[in-house]
CSV table of C-alpha atoms and ligand atoms in Angstrom, one decimal:
chain,number,residue,atom,x,y,z
A,1,MET,CA,-93.7,-158.2,-162.1
A,2,THR,CA,-95.6,-161.0,-160.8
A,3,LYS,CA,-95.8,-164.0,-162.7
A,4,LYS,CA,-99.1,-165.4,-162.6
A,5,LEU,CA,-99.9,-169.3,-162.9
A,6,ASN,CA,-103.1,-171.2,-162.9
A,7,THR,CA,-104.0,-174.9,-161.9
A,8,SER,CA,-106.9,-177.2,-160.7
A,9,VAL,CA,-105.5,-177.9,-157.3
A,10,CYS,CA,-102.5,-175.8,-155.4
A,11,ILE,CA,-101.0,-178.2,-153.3
A,12,ILE,CA,-99.0,-176.8,-150.3
A,13,GLY,CA,-95.9,-178.9,-149.0
A,14,ALA,CA,-94.2,-181.8,-151.3
A,15,GLY,CA,-94.1,-184.5,-148.3
A,16,PRO,CA,-96.0,-187.4,-148.2
A,17,CYS,CA,-99.1,-185.9,-148.1
A,18,GLY,CA,-98.7,-183.4,-151.1
A,19,LEU,CA,-96.6,-185.9,-153.3
A,20,LEU,CA,-99.2,-188.5,-152.9
A,21,LEU,CA,-102.1,-186.4,-153.4
A,22,SER,CA,-100.3,-184.7,-156.6
A,23,GLN,CA,-100.2,-188.5,-158.2
A,24,LEU,CA,-103.8,-189.8,-157.3
A,25,LEU,CA,-104.9,-186.6,-158.9
A,26,ALA,CA,-102.7,-187.0,-161.9
A,27,ASN,CA,-104.0,-190.8,-162.3
A,28,ALA,CA,-107.4,-189.3,-162.7
A,29,GLY,CA,-106.2,-186.6,-165.3
A,30,ILE,CA,-106.6,-183.9,-162.8
A,31,GLU,CA,-103.7,-181.0,-162.8
A,32,SER,CA,-102.0,-179.7,-159.9
A,33,ILE,CA,-98.8,-177.6,-159.2
A,34,VAL,CA,-96.9,-178.1,-155.8
A,35,ILE,CA,-94.8,-175.6,-154.1
A,36,ASP,CA,-92.8,-176.3,-150.8
A,37,ARG,CA,-90.2,-174.2,-148.9
A,38,LYS,CA,-87.5,-177.0,-149.0
A,39,ASP,CA,-86.1,-178.8,-151.9
A,40,ARG,CA,-86.4,-182.5,-153.0
A,41,ALA,CA,-83.0,-183.4,-151.3
A,42,TYR,CA,-83.8,-181.9,-148.2
A,43,ILE,CA,-87.1,-183.5,-148.4
A,44,GLU,CA,-86.0,-186.8,-149.1
A,45,SER,CA,-82.9,-186.4,-146.3
A,46,ARG,CA,-85.8,-186.2,-143.6
A,47,ILE,CA,-85.7,-189.5,-141.0
A,48,ARG,CA,-89.4,-190.3,-140.0
A,49,ALA,CA,-91.9,-193.0,-139.8
A,50,GLY,CA,-91.0,-196.4,-140.5
A,51,VAL,CA,-94.2,-198.8,-140.2
A,52,LEU,CA,-96.8,-198.6,-143.1
A,53,GLU,CA,-100.4,-199.7,-142.5
A,54,GLN,CA,-102.2,-202.0,-145.7
A,55,GLY,CA,-104.4,-199.2,-146.1
A,56,THR,CA,-101.4,-197.2,-146.5
A,57,VAL,CA,-99.2,-199.8,-149.2
A,58,ALA,CA,-103.3,-199.7,-150.9
A,59,ALA,CA,-102.6,-196.1,-151.3
A,60,LEU,CA,-99.2,-196.7,-152.7
A,61,GLU,CA,-100.5,-199.3,-155.0
A,62,GLU,CA,-103.2,-197.0,-156.7
A,63,ALA,CA,-100.8,-194.4,-156.8
A,64,GLY,CA,-98.3,-196.7,-159.1
A,65,VAL,CA,-95.3,-196.3,-156.4
A,66,ALA,CA,-95.2,-199.8,-154.7
A,67,ASP,CA,-92.9,-201.9,-156.6
A,68,ARG,CA,-89.9,-201.3,-154.5
A,69,LEU,CA,-91.7,-201.2,-151.5
A,70,HIS,CA,-93.2,-204.7,-152.5
A,71,ARG,CA,-89.4,-206.1,-153.0
A,72,GLU,CA,-87.8,-204.0,-150.4
A,73,GLY,CA,-90.5,-203.7,-147.5
A,74,LEU,CA,-90.7,-206.3,-144.4
A,75,PRO,CA,-94.0,-207.8,-144.0
A,76,HIS,CA,-94.1,-208.1,-140.0
A,77,THR,CA,-97.4,-210.1,-138.6
A,78,GLY,CA,-96.8,-208.9,-134.9
A,79,PHE,CA,-94.8,-207.0,-132.5
A,80,ASP,CA,-93.5,-207.2,-128.7
A,81,LEU,CA,-94.7,-205.1,-126.0
A,82,ALA,CA,-92.3,-205.5,-123.0
A,83,PHE,CA,-92.8,-204.6,-119.3
A,84,ASP,CA,-89.3,-204.4,-117.1
A,85,GLY,CA,-88.1,-207.5,-119.5
A,86,ASP,CA,-91.5,-209.7,-119.8
A,87,ARG,CA,-92.7,-209.5,-122.9
A,88,HIS,CA,-96.2,-210.1,-124.5
A,89,ARG,CA,-96.1,-210.4,-128.6
A,90,ILE,CA,-99.2,-209.0,-130.5
A,91,ASP,CA,-99.5,-211.1,-133.2
A,92,ILE,CA,-101.6,-209.0,-135.3
A,93,LEU,CA,-102.2,-211.2,-138.0
A,94,ALA,CA,-103.9,-213.9,-136.1
A,95,LEU,CA,-106.0,-211.2,-134.0
A,96,THR,CA,-106.9,-209.1,-137.2
A,97,GLY,CA,-106.0,-211.0,-140.4
A,98,LYS,CA,-103.8,-207.7,-141.8
A,99,ASN,CA,-100.2,-207.5,-141.4
A,100,VAL,CA,-97.8,-204.1,-141.6
A,101,THR,CA,-95.1,-203.7,-143.8
A,102,VAL,CA,-91.8,-201.9,-142.4
A,103,TYR,CA,-90.8,-199.6,-145.1
A,104,GLY,CA,-89.6,-196.2,-144.0
A,105,GLN,CA,-91.0,-192.9,-144.9
A,106,THR,CA,-87.9,-191.8,-146.4
A,107,GLU,CA,-88.0,-194.2,-149.0
A,108,VAL,CA,-92.0,-193.5,-150.1
A,109,THR,CA,-91.0,-190.1,-150.2
A,110,LYS,CA,-88.4,-191.0,-152.8
A,111,ASP,CA,-90.6,-193.4,-154.9
A,112,LEU,CA,-93.6,-190.6,-155.1
A,113,PHE,CA,-90.9,-188.0,-156.1
A,114,ASP,CA,-89.5,-190.4,-158.8
A,115,ARG,CA,-92.7,-190.8,-160.4
A,116,ARG,CA,-94.0,-187.0,-160.3
A,117,PHE,CA,-91.0,-185.8,-161.7
A,118,ALA,CA,-91.3,-188.7,-164.6
A,119,GLU,CA,-94.5,-187.3,-165.2
A,120,GLY,CA,-93.2,-183.6,-165.4
A,121,GLN,CA,-95.3,-182.6,-162.6
A,122,LYS,CA,-94.9,-178.9,-161.9
A,123,PHE,CA,-92.9,-178.0,-158.6
A,124,HIS,CA,-91.8,-174.9,-157.0
A,125,PHE,CA,-89.4,-175.3,-154.4
A,126,ASN,CA,-87.7,-172.9,-152.0
A,127,VAL,CA,-90.5,-170.8,-152.0
A,128,GLU,CA,-90.9,-167.8,-149.3
A,129,ASP,CA,-93.6,-165.6,-147.8
A,130,VAL,CA,-96.5,-168.1,-149.0
A,131,ARG,CA,-99.8,-166.7,-148.6
A,132,LEU,CA,-103.2,-168.0,-149.2
A,133,SER,CA,-106.1,-165.8,-150.5
A,134,ASP,CA,-109.9,-165.7,-151.8
A,135,LEU,CA,-110.5,-169.1,-149.6
A,136,LYS,CA,-114.1,-168.4,-149.9
A,137,SER,CA,-114.2,-167.3,-153.5
A,138,ASP,CA,-114.5,-169.9,-156.6
A,139,THR,CA,-111.3,-169.1,-157.4
A,140,SER,CA,-108.0,-169.0,-154.7
A,141,THR,CA,-104.9,-167.6,-154.8
A,142,VAL,CA,-101.8,-168.8,-153.8
A,143,GLY,CA,-98.9,-166.5,-153.6
A,144,PHE,CA,-95.3,-166.5,-153.0
A,145,GLN,CA,-91.6,-165.3,-153.5
A,146,GLN,CA,-89.4,-167.4,-155.3
A,147,ASP,CA,-85.7,-166.3,-156.2
A,148,GLY,CA,-86.5,-163.1,-155.9
A,149,ALA,CA,-89.6,-163.3,-158.1
A,150,THR,CA,-93.5,-162.7,-156.8
A,151,VAL,CA,-95.7,-165.5,-158.3
A,152,GLU,CA,-99.5,-166.0,-158.0
A,153,ILE,CA,-101.4,-169.4,-158.5
A,154,THR,CA,-104.7,-169.0,-159.0
A,155,CYS,CA,-106.6,-172.2,-158.8
A,156,ASP,CA,-110.3,-174.1,-157.9
A,157,TYR,CA,-108.8,-175.4,-154.6
A,158,ILE,CA,-105.9,-175.4,-152.2
A,159,ALA,CA,-104.5,-178.5,-150.3
A,160,GLY,CA,-102.7,-177.6,-147.3
A,161,CYS,CA,-100.4,-180.3,-146.8
A,162,ASP,CA,-97.5,-178.1,-145.2
A,163,GLY,CA,-96.9,-180.0,-142.0
A,164,PHE,CA,-97.4,-178.9,-138.6
A,165,ARG,CA,-95.5,-175.6,-139.0
A,166,GLY,CA,-96.9,-175.0,-142.7
A,167,VAL,CA,-98.8,-171.8,-143.1
A,168,SER,CA,-102.3,-173.3,-144.2
A,169,ARG,CA,-103.8,-174.1,-141.0
A,170,GLN,CA,-103.4,-170.3,-139.9
A,171,SER,CA,-105.1,-169.4,-143.1
A,172,ILE,CA,-108.2,-170.4,-141.5
A,173,PRO,CA,-109.7,-167.5,-139.1
A,174,SER,CA,-109.0,-167.5,-135.3
A,175,ASP,CA,-113.1,-168.0,-134.9
A,176,VAL,CA,-113.6,-170.2,-136.8
A,177,LEU,CA,-110.6,-172.6,-136.1
A,178,LYS,CA,-110.6,-174.6,-133.1
A,179,THR,CA,-107.7,-176.7,-131.4
A,180,PHE,CA,-106.7,-179.4,-129.5
A,181,GLU,CA,-103.4,-180.3,-128.0
A,182,ARG,CA,-101.6,-182.4,-125.1
A,183,VAL,CA,-97.8,-181.9,-125.0
A,184,TYR,CA,-96.0,-185.1,-123.4
A,185,PRO,CA,-93.4,-184.2,-120.7
A,186,PHE,CA,-90.5,-186.1,-122.5
A,187,GLY,CA,-89.1,-186.5,-126.2
A,188,TRP,CA,-88.1,-189.5,-128.3
A,189,LEU,CA,-83.9,-190.0,-129.0
A,190,GLY,CA,-83.7,-191.8,-132.3
A,191,ILE,CA,-80.6,-193.3,-133.8
A,192,MET,CA,-80.1,-195.4,-137.2
A,193,VAL,CA,-77.6,-198.2,-137.0
A,194,GLU,CA,-76.1,-200.0,-140.0
A,195,LYS,CA,-76.5,-203.4,-138.2
A,196,PRO,CA,-79.2,-206.1,-138.0
A,197,PRO,CA,-82.3,-205.0,-135.8
A,198,VAL,CA,-82.0,-206.9,-132.2
A,199,SER,CA,-85.3,-208.9,-133.3
A,200,HIS,CA,-87.2,-209.6,-136.5
A,201,GLU,CA,-90.2,-207.5,-135.2
A,202,LEU,CA,-90.4,-204.2,-133.1
A,203,ILE,CA,-89.8,-204.4,-129.5
A,204,TYR,CA,-91.7,-201.3,-127.5
A,205,ALA,CA,-90.6,-201.6,-123.6
A,206,ASN,CA,-91.5,-199.9,-120.7
A,207,HIS,CA,-88.6,-199.8,-118.1
A,208,ALA,CA,-88.3,-198.1,-114.8
A,209,ASN,CA,-86.0,-195.8,-116.3
A,210,GLY,CA,-88.0,-195.2,-119.4
A,211,PHE,CA,-89.8,-196.2,-122.9
A,212,ALA,CA,-87.3,-197.5,-125.7
A,213,LEU,CA,-88.2,-199.0,-129.2
A,214,ALA,CA,-86.5,-201.0,-131.4
A,215,SER,CA,-87.1,-201.0,-135.0
A,216,MET,CA,-85.7,-201.0,-138.4
A,217,ARG,CA,-85.4,-200.0,-141.9
A,218,SER,CA,-84.0,-203.3,-143.5
A,219,GLU,CA,-82.3,-206.8,-142.3
A,220,THR,CA,-79.2,-204.7,-142.0
A,221,ARG,CA,-80.4,-201.2,-140.4
A,222,SER,CA,-81.7,-200.8,-137.1
A,223,ARG,CA,-83.5,-198.0,-136.0
A,224,TYR,CA,-83.5,-197.4,-131.9
A,225,TYR,CA,-85.7,-195.1,-129.5
A,226,LEU,CA,-85.1,-193.4,-126.2
A,227,GLN,CA,-87.5,-191.7,-124.0
A,228,CYS,CA,-85.6,-188.6,-123.0
A,229,ASP,CA,-86.3,-185.6,-121.3
A,230,LEU,CA,-87.5,-182.8,-123.2
A,231,ASP,CA,-84.3,-180.5,-122.2
A,232,ASP,CA,-81.7,-183.5,-123.3
A,233,HIS,CA,-79.6,-182.7,-126.0
A,234,VAL,CA,-78.0,-185.5,-128.6
A,235,ASP,CA,-74.4,-184.3,-127.2
A,236,ASN,CA,-75.4,-185.7,-123.6
A,237,TRP,CA,-76.0,-189.1,-125.5
A,238,SER,CA,-72.4,-191.0,-126.5
A,239,ASP,CA,-72.8,-194.2,-128.9
A,240,GLU,CA,-71.9,-196.0,-126.0
A,241,ALA,CA,-74.7,-194.0,-123.3
A,242,PHE,CA,-76.9,-194.9,-126.0
A,243,TRP,CA,-76.6,-198.8,-126.4
A,244,GLU,CA,-75.8,-199.1,-122.7
A,245,GLU,CA,-79.4,-197.8,-121.8
A,246,LEU,CA,-81.2,-199.6,-125.0
A,247,ALA,CA,-79.8,-203.1,-123.7
A,248,LEU,CA,-81.0,-202.1,-120.2
A,249,ARG,CA,-84.4,-201.1,-121.1
A,250,LEU,CA,-85.5,-203.8,-123.7
A,251,GLY,CA,-84.3,-206.7,-121.2
A,252,PRO,CA,-81.9,-209.3,-120.9
A,253,GLU,CA,-83.0,-211.2,-123.6
A,254,ALA,CA,-83.4,-208.5,-126.4
A,255,ALA,CA,-79.8,-207.1,-125.0
A,256,ALA,CA,-78.3,-210.8,-126.0
A,257,ASN,CA,-79.3,-210.3,-129.1
A,258,LEU,CA,-78.2,-206.3,-129.5
A,259,GLN,CA,-75.6,-205.7,-132.1
A,260,THR,CA,-74.0,-202.2,-131.7
A,261,GLY,CA,-72.3,-200.1,-133.6
A,262,PRO,CA,-71.6,-196.1,-134.8
A,263,SER,CA,-74.6,-194.2,-135.1
A,264,PHE,CA,-75.2,-192.2,-138.3
A,265,GLU,CA,-78.2,-190.1,-137.7
A,266,LYS,CA,-79.0,-188.9,-133.8
A,267,SER,CA,-81.6,-186.8,-133.0
A,268,ILE,CA,-84.5,-185.6,-130.5
A,269,ALA,CA,-88.2,-185.4,-131.3
A,270,PRO,CA,-90.9,-183.7,-129.1
A,271,LEU,CA,-94.3,-185.7,-128.7
A,272,ARG,CA,-97.6,-184.2,-128.9
A,273,SER,CA,-101.3,-184.9,-129.5
A,274,PHE,CA,-102.5,-182.3,-131.6
A,275,VAL,CA,-105.9,-181.8,-133.7
A,276,ALA,CA,-107.0,-178.9,-135.7
A,277,GLU,CA,-110.8,-178.5,-136.5
A,278,PRO,CA,-112.4,-178.1,-139.3
A,279,MET,CA,-110.1,-179.6,-142.0
A,280,ARG,CA,-111.8,-177.6,-144.6
A,281,TYR,CA,-112.2,-173.5,-145.0
A,282,GLY,CA,-114.0,-172.7,-148.2
A,283,GLN,CA,-111.8,-174.2,-150.7
A,284,LEU,CA,-108.8,-174.9,-148.4
A,285,PHE,CA,-108.4,-178.6,-147.2
A,286,LEU,CA,-105.8,-179.8,-145.0
A,287,ALA,CA,-104.4,-183.2,-144.9
A,288,GLY,CA,-101.8,-184.7,-142.6
A,289,ASP,CA,-99.6,-182.9,-140.0
A,290,ALA,CA,-101.2,-179.8,-140.9
A,291,ALA,CA,-104.1,-181.0,-139.3
A,292,HIS,CA,-103.1,-183.2,-136.6
A,293,ILE,CA,-99.9,-184.9,-134.8
A,294,VAL,CA,-99.8,-188.1,-133.0
A,295,PRO,CA,-97.4,-189.2,-131.0
A,296,PRO,CA,-95.2,-191.9,-132.7
A,297,THR,CA,-96.1,-194.4,-130.5
A,298,GLY,CA,-98.4,-195.9,-132.6
A,299,ALA,CA,-96.7,-195.4,-135.7
A,300,LYS,CA,-99.9,-193.6,-136.9
A,301,GLY,CA,-98.3,-190.3,-138.2
A,302,LEU,CA,-97.6,-191.4,-142.1
A,303,ASN,CA,-100.7,-193.6,-142.0
A,304,LEU,CA,-102.9,-190.8,-140.7
A,305,ALA,CA,-101.8,-188.6,-143.2
A,306,VAL,CA,-102.5,-191.0,-145.9
A,307,ALA,CA,-105.8,-191.7,-145.1
A,308,ASP,CA,-106.6,-188.0,-145.3
A,309,ILE,CA,-105.3,-188.0,-148.9
A,310,ARG,CA,-107.2,-191.3,-149.6
A,311,VAL,CA,-110.6,-189.4,-148.7
A,312,LEU,CA,-109.3,-185.9,-150.3
A,313,ALA,CA,-108.3,-187.8,-153.6
A,314,ARG,CA,-111.8,-189.2,-154.0
A,315,GLY,CA,-113.7,-186.2,-153.1
A,316,LEU,CA,-111.9,-184.3,-155.7
A,317,VAL,CA,-111.9,-187.0,-158.4
A,318,GLU,CA,-115.7,-187.2,-158.0
A,319,HIS,CA,-115.9,-183.6,-158.2
A,320,TYR,CA,-113.9,-183.1,-161.6
A,321,ARG,CA,-115.4,-186.2,-163.0
A,322,SER,CA,-119.2,-185.9,-162.4
A,323,GLY,CA,-119.6,-182.7,-160.4
A,324,ASN,CA,-120.4,-184.7,-157.3
A,325,ASP,CA,-119.3,-182.8,-154.4
A,326,GLN,CA,-120.9,-185.0,-151.8
A,327,HIS,CA,-117.1,-186.2,-150.4
A,328,ILE,CA,-115.6,-183.0,-150.6
A,329,ASP,CA,-118.7,-181.4,-148.9
A,330,THR,CA,-118.3,-184.2,-146.1
A,331,TYR,CA,-114.4,-184.3,-146.2
A,332,SER,CA,-113.9,-182.4,-142.9
A,333,GLU,CA,-116.4,-184.4,-141.0
A,334,THR,CA,-115.2,-187.9,-142.5
A,335,VAL,CA,-111.7,-187.9,-141.9
A,336,LEU,CA,-111.8,-186.6,-138.3
A,337,ARG,CA,-114.0,-189.0,-137.1
A,338,ARG,CA,-111.4,-191.2,-138.0
A,339,VAL,CA,-108.5,-189.0,-136.7
A,340,TRP,CA,-109.7,-188.7,-133.3
A,341,LYS,CA,-109.9,-192.5,-132.8
A,342,VAL,CA,-106.5,-192.8,-134.0
A,343,GLU,CA,-105.5,-190.0,-131.8
A,344,ARG,CA,-107.2,-192.0,-128.9
A,345,PHE,CA,-105.1,-195.2,-129.7
A,346,SER,CA,-101.9,-193.2,-129.9
A,347,TRP,CA,-102.4,-191.4,-126.5
A,348,GLN,CA,-103.6,-194.7,-125.3
A,349,LEU,CA,-100.2,-196.6,-126.4
A,350,SER,CA,-97.9,-193.6,-125.1
A,351,THR,CA,-99.6,-193.6,-121.7
A,352,LEU,CA,-99.2,-197.1,-121.5
A,353,MET,CA,-95.6,-197.6,-122.7
A,354,HIS,CA,-93.8,-194.3,-121.3
A,355,GLN,CA,-92.5,-193.2,-117.9
A,356,PHE,CA,-94.3,-190.2,-116.7
A,357,PRO,CA,-92.8,-188.0,-113.9
A,358,GLU,CA,-95.9,-187.1,-112.6
A,359,ASN,CA,-97.2,-190.5,-112.4
A,360,SER,CA,-97.8,-191.7,-108.7
A,361,PRO,CA,-97.2,-195.3,-107.5
A,362,PHE,CA,-100.8,-195.9,-108.0
A,363,GLU,CA,-100.5,-194.8,-111.5
A,364,LYS,CA,-97.6,-197.0,-112.2
A,365,ARG,CA,-99.4,-200.0,-110.8
A,366,MET,CA,-102.0,-199.4,-113.5
A,367,GLN,CA,-99.6,-199.4,-116.3
A,368,ARG,CA,-98.0,-202.7,-115.0
A,369,ALA,CA,-101.9,-204.2,-114.3
A,370,GLU,CA,-103.1,-203.4,-118.4
A,371,PHE,CA,-99.6,-205.1,-119.6
A,372,ASP,CA,-100.5,-207.7,-117.2
A,373,TYR,CA,-104.2,-207.5,-118.4
A,374,LEU,CA,-103.3,-207.5,-122.4
A,375,SER,CA,-101.1,-210.4,-122.0
A,376,GLN,CA,-103.8,-212.6,-120.7
A,377,SER,CA,-106.5,-211.3,-122.6
A,378,GLU,CA,-107.0,-212.0,-126.5
A,379,ALA,CA,-109.8,-209.1,-126.8
A,380,ALA,CA,-107.6,-206.6,-125.0
A,381,SER,CA,-104.9,-207.6,-127.4
A,382,LYS,CA,-107.1,-207.9,-130.3
A,383,SER,CA,-108.0,-204.0,-129.3
A,384,ILE,CA,-104.2,-203.0,-129.6
A,385,ALA,CA,-103.7,-205.0,-133.0
A,386,GLU,CA,-106.9,-203.8,-134.9
A,387,ASN,CA,-105.9,-200.0,-134.3
A,388,TYR,CA,-102.1,-200.9,-135.0
A,389,VAL,CA,-102.8,-202.6,-138.4
A,390,GLY,CA,-105.1,-199.5,-139.3
A,391,LEU,CA,-108.7,-198.9,-138.7
A,392,PRO,CA,-110.8,-198.9,-141.5
A,393,LEU,CA,-110.9,-195.7,-143.7
A,394,GLU,CA,-114.5,-194.4,-142.8
B,401,FAS,P1,-94.8,-183.4,-143.7
B,401,FAS,O1,-94.0,-182.5,-142.5
B,401,FAS,O2,-93.9,-184.6,-143.9
B,401,FAS,O3,-94.2,-182.5,-145.2
B,401,FAS,C1,-95.0,-181.1,-145.2
B,401,FAS,C2,-94.3,-180.3,-146.3
B,401,FAS,O4,-94.5,-179.2,-146.3
B,401,FAS,C3,-92.6,-180.3,-146.0
B,401,FAS,O5,-91.9,-180.6,-147.3
B,401,FAS,C4,-92.3,-178.7,-145.6
B,401,FAS,O6,-91.0,-178.3,-146.2
B,401,FAS,C5,-93.5,-178.2,-146.6
B,401,FAS,N1,-94.1,-176.7,-145.7
B,401,FAS,C6,-93.8,-176.6,-144.4
B,401,FAS,N2,-94.5,-175.3,-144.8
B,401,FAS,C7,-94.5,-174.7,-145.8
B,401,FAS,C8,-94.9,-173.2,-146.2
B,401,FAS,N3,-95.1,-172.5,-145.4
B,401,FAS,N4,-94.7,-173.1,-147.4
B,401,FAS,C9,-94.5,-174.2,-148.4
B,401,FAS,N5,-94.2,-175.6,-148.0
B,401,FAS,C10,-94.1,-175.6,-146.7
B,401,FAS,N6,-95.0,-190.5,-138.3
B,401,FAS,C11,-94.8,-191.9,-138.1
B,401,FAS,O7,-95.9,-192.9,-138.5
B,401,FAS,N7,-93.7,-193.0,-137.6
B,401,FAS,C12,-92.7,-192.3,-136.8
B,401,FAS,O8,-91.7,-193.1,-136.5
B,401,FAS,C13,-92.7,-191.0,-137.0
B,401,FAS,N8,-91.6,-190.1,-136.5
B,401,FAS,C14,-91.7,-188.6,-136.9
B,401,FAS,C15,-90.4,-187.8,-136.8
B,401,FAS,C16,-90.3,-186.7,-136.8
B,401,FAS,C17,-89.2,-185.5,-136.2
B,401,FAS,C18,-91.3,-186.1,-137.4
B,401,FAS,C19,-91.4,-184.6,-137.3
B,401,FAS,C20,-92.5,-186.6,-137.5
B,401,FAS,C21,-92.7,-187.9,-137.4
B,401,FAS,N9,-93.7,-189.1,-137.7
B,401,FAS,C22,-93.7,-190.0,-137.6
B,401,FAS,C23,-94.5,-188.1,-138.4
B,401,FAS,C24,-94.7,-187.6,-139.8
B,401,FAS,O9,-94.1,-189.1,-140.3
B,401,FAS,C25,-95.7,-187.4,-140.4
B,401,FAS,O10,-96.9,-187.9,-140.0
B,401,FAS,C26,-95.7,-187.1,-141.9
B,401,FAS,O11,-94.6,-186.7,-142.5
B,401,FAS,C27,-97.1,-186.2,-142.3
B,401,FAS,O12,-96.6,-185.6,-143.8
B,401,FAS,P2,-97.1,-184.5,-144.6
B,401,FAS,O13,-98.6,-184.4,-143.7
B,401,FAS,O14,-96.9,-184.6,-146.2
B,401,FAS,O15,-96.2,-183.9,-143.4
B,402,PHB,C1,-89.7,-196.1,-136.6
B,402,PHB,O1,-89.1,-197.2,-137.3
B,402,PHB,O2,-89.3,-195.1,-137.0
B,402,PHB,C2,-91.1,-196.6,-136.0
B,402,PHB,C3,-91.6,-197.6,-135.9
B,402,PHB,C4,-92.7,-197.7,-135.3
B,402,PHB,C5,-93.5,-196.6,-134.4
B,402,PHB,C6,-92.3,-195.6,-134.0
B,402,PHB,C7,-91.4,-195.6,-135.0
B,402,PHB,O3,-94.2,-196.5,-133.5
């Protein structure tokens, strides 16, 4: 027996993309159903992004979920780039008039879930075997298994917010979909520690041994990353080994302030640049990691996902309010223009700040020369700053 449901927009994925879209649609009186293969506790447990652009903060304010962000988020007006111990501060506020906010994606997801549950959002968790059909019809269908039952949701539109390994992108015919990818020859080993951060701002460091990043979640909780080999494993890294290598890569000035302690989260994430085109096929819209991935160097993944949703939500609301389809018809072109510019920045900063095994001595000198140029050129620093704080939505 098949359980049949109907809604305006079926959202696949209850990560930040899907949750934010359901909230922005609900604010406009548009109903949606959100499905996810995991449950709320699992989704909230994932540790990911840490830096929010002002555009992301504005979207969360519009969604009505920014109160805790404003209470607990840390406004940052700059960050450091370090090269073999030399440091250069990118003063994003002076260079762009904008700042960023340090507030974990985990917290953003919790705030969105709290609001969606308070407003009675329809969720289906732990779904399996999700299938999309009739994407070129006026009414599309999302079918899945849940608790042994078959469920079918008919809807006007499907939002594929199901991340890099989701089903939505794969539902676009292979003769339509074009993908572009660069897999980096290293990963990031990340840890969390309940200790004050080594500095009040982020430090991105390129050392002969590899990249390191000093970040944070609060004034008492720090987040650190080390570039590691793709075949490395967390078991190869005791806390002591991690702290010793981090101190070396950050340089003596930062190392002097490093407060170490037992790590309570240790994981390795691969780095890739990836874009799928188009981001619309019939009644299916792709958003966030379902359509694109950036290396986390530029702190763009979550922010890029939110930017997609701001454009998609605007288009869907206009469709339902006035029948104006201008913005949903141009959605893919609009968001891809910005996606590629953010991919460029994330690739550029990753290329500058990491040790590439294949780099010749000449390329290593080019990295150092670019750092020295950045350190002496306001124009070069401003270019980094305006990308870091977030490019205009269109
Ligand atoms: P998400 O992947 O967050 O959410 C997709 C949801 O879809 C998940 O809940 C999943 O369970 C669900 N789903 C998948 N397949 C499904 C299916 N078939 N059916 C139903 N549901 C399905 N970005 C930064 O800016 N800074 C960082 O430091 C950073 N670190 C990261 C570290 C890691 C390990 C990873 C993987 C990503 C990191 N990112 C970072 C990027 C990350 O923040 C993403 O950009 C962000 O989660 C994108 O949100 P969504 O597009 O909602 O995708
Ligand atoms: C983080 O705090 O997790 C973080 C911050 C900035 C980045 C990447 C990750 O560029």
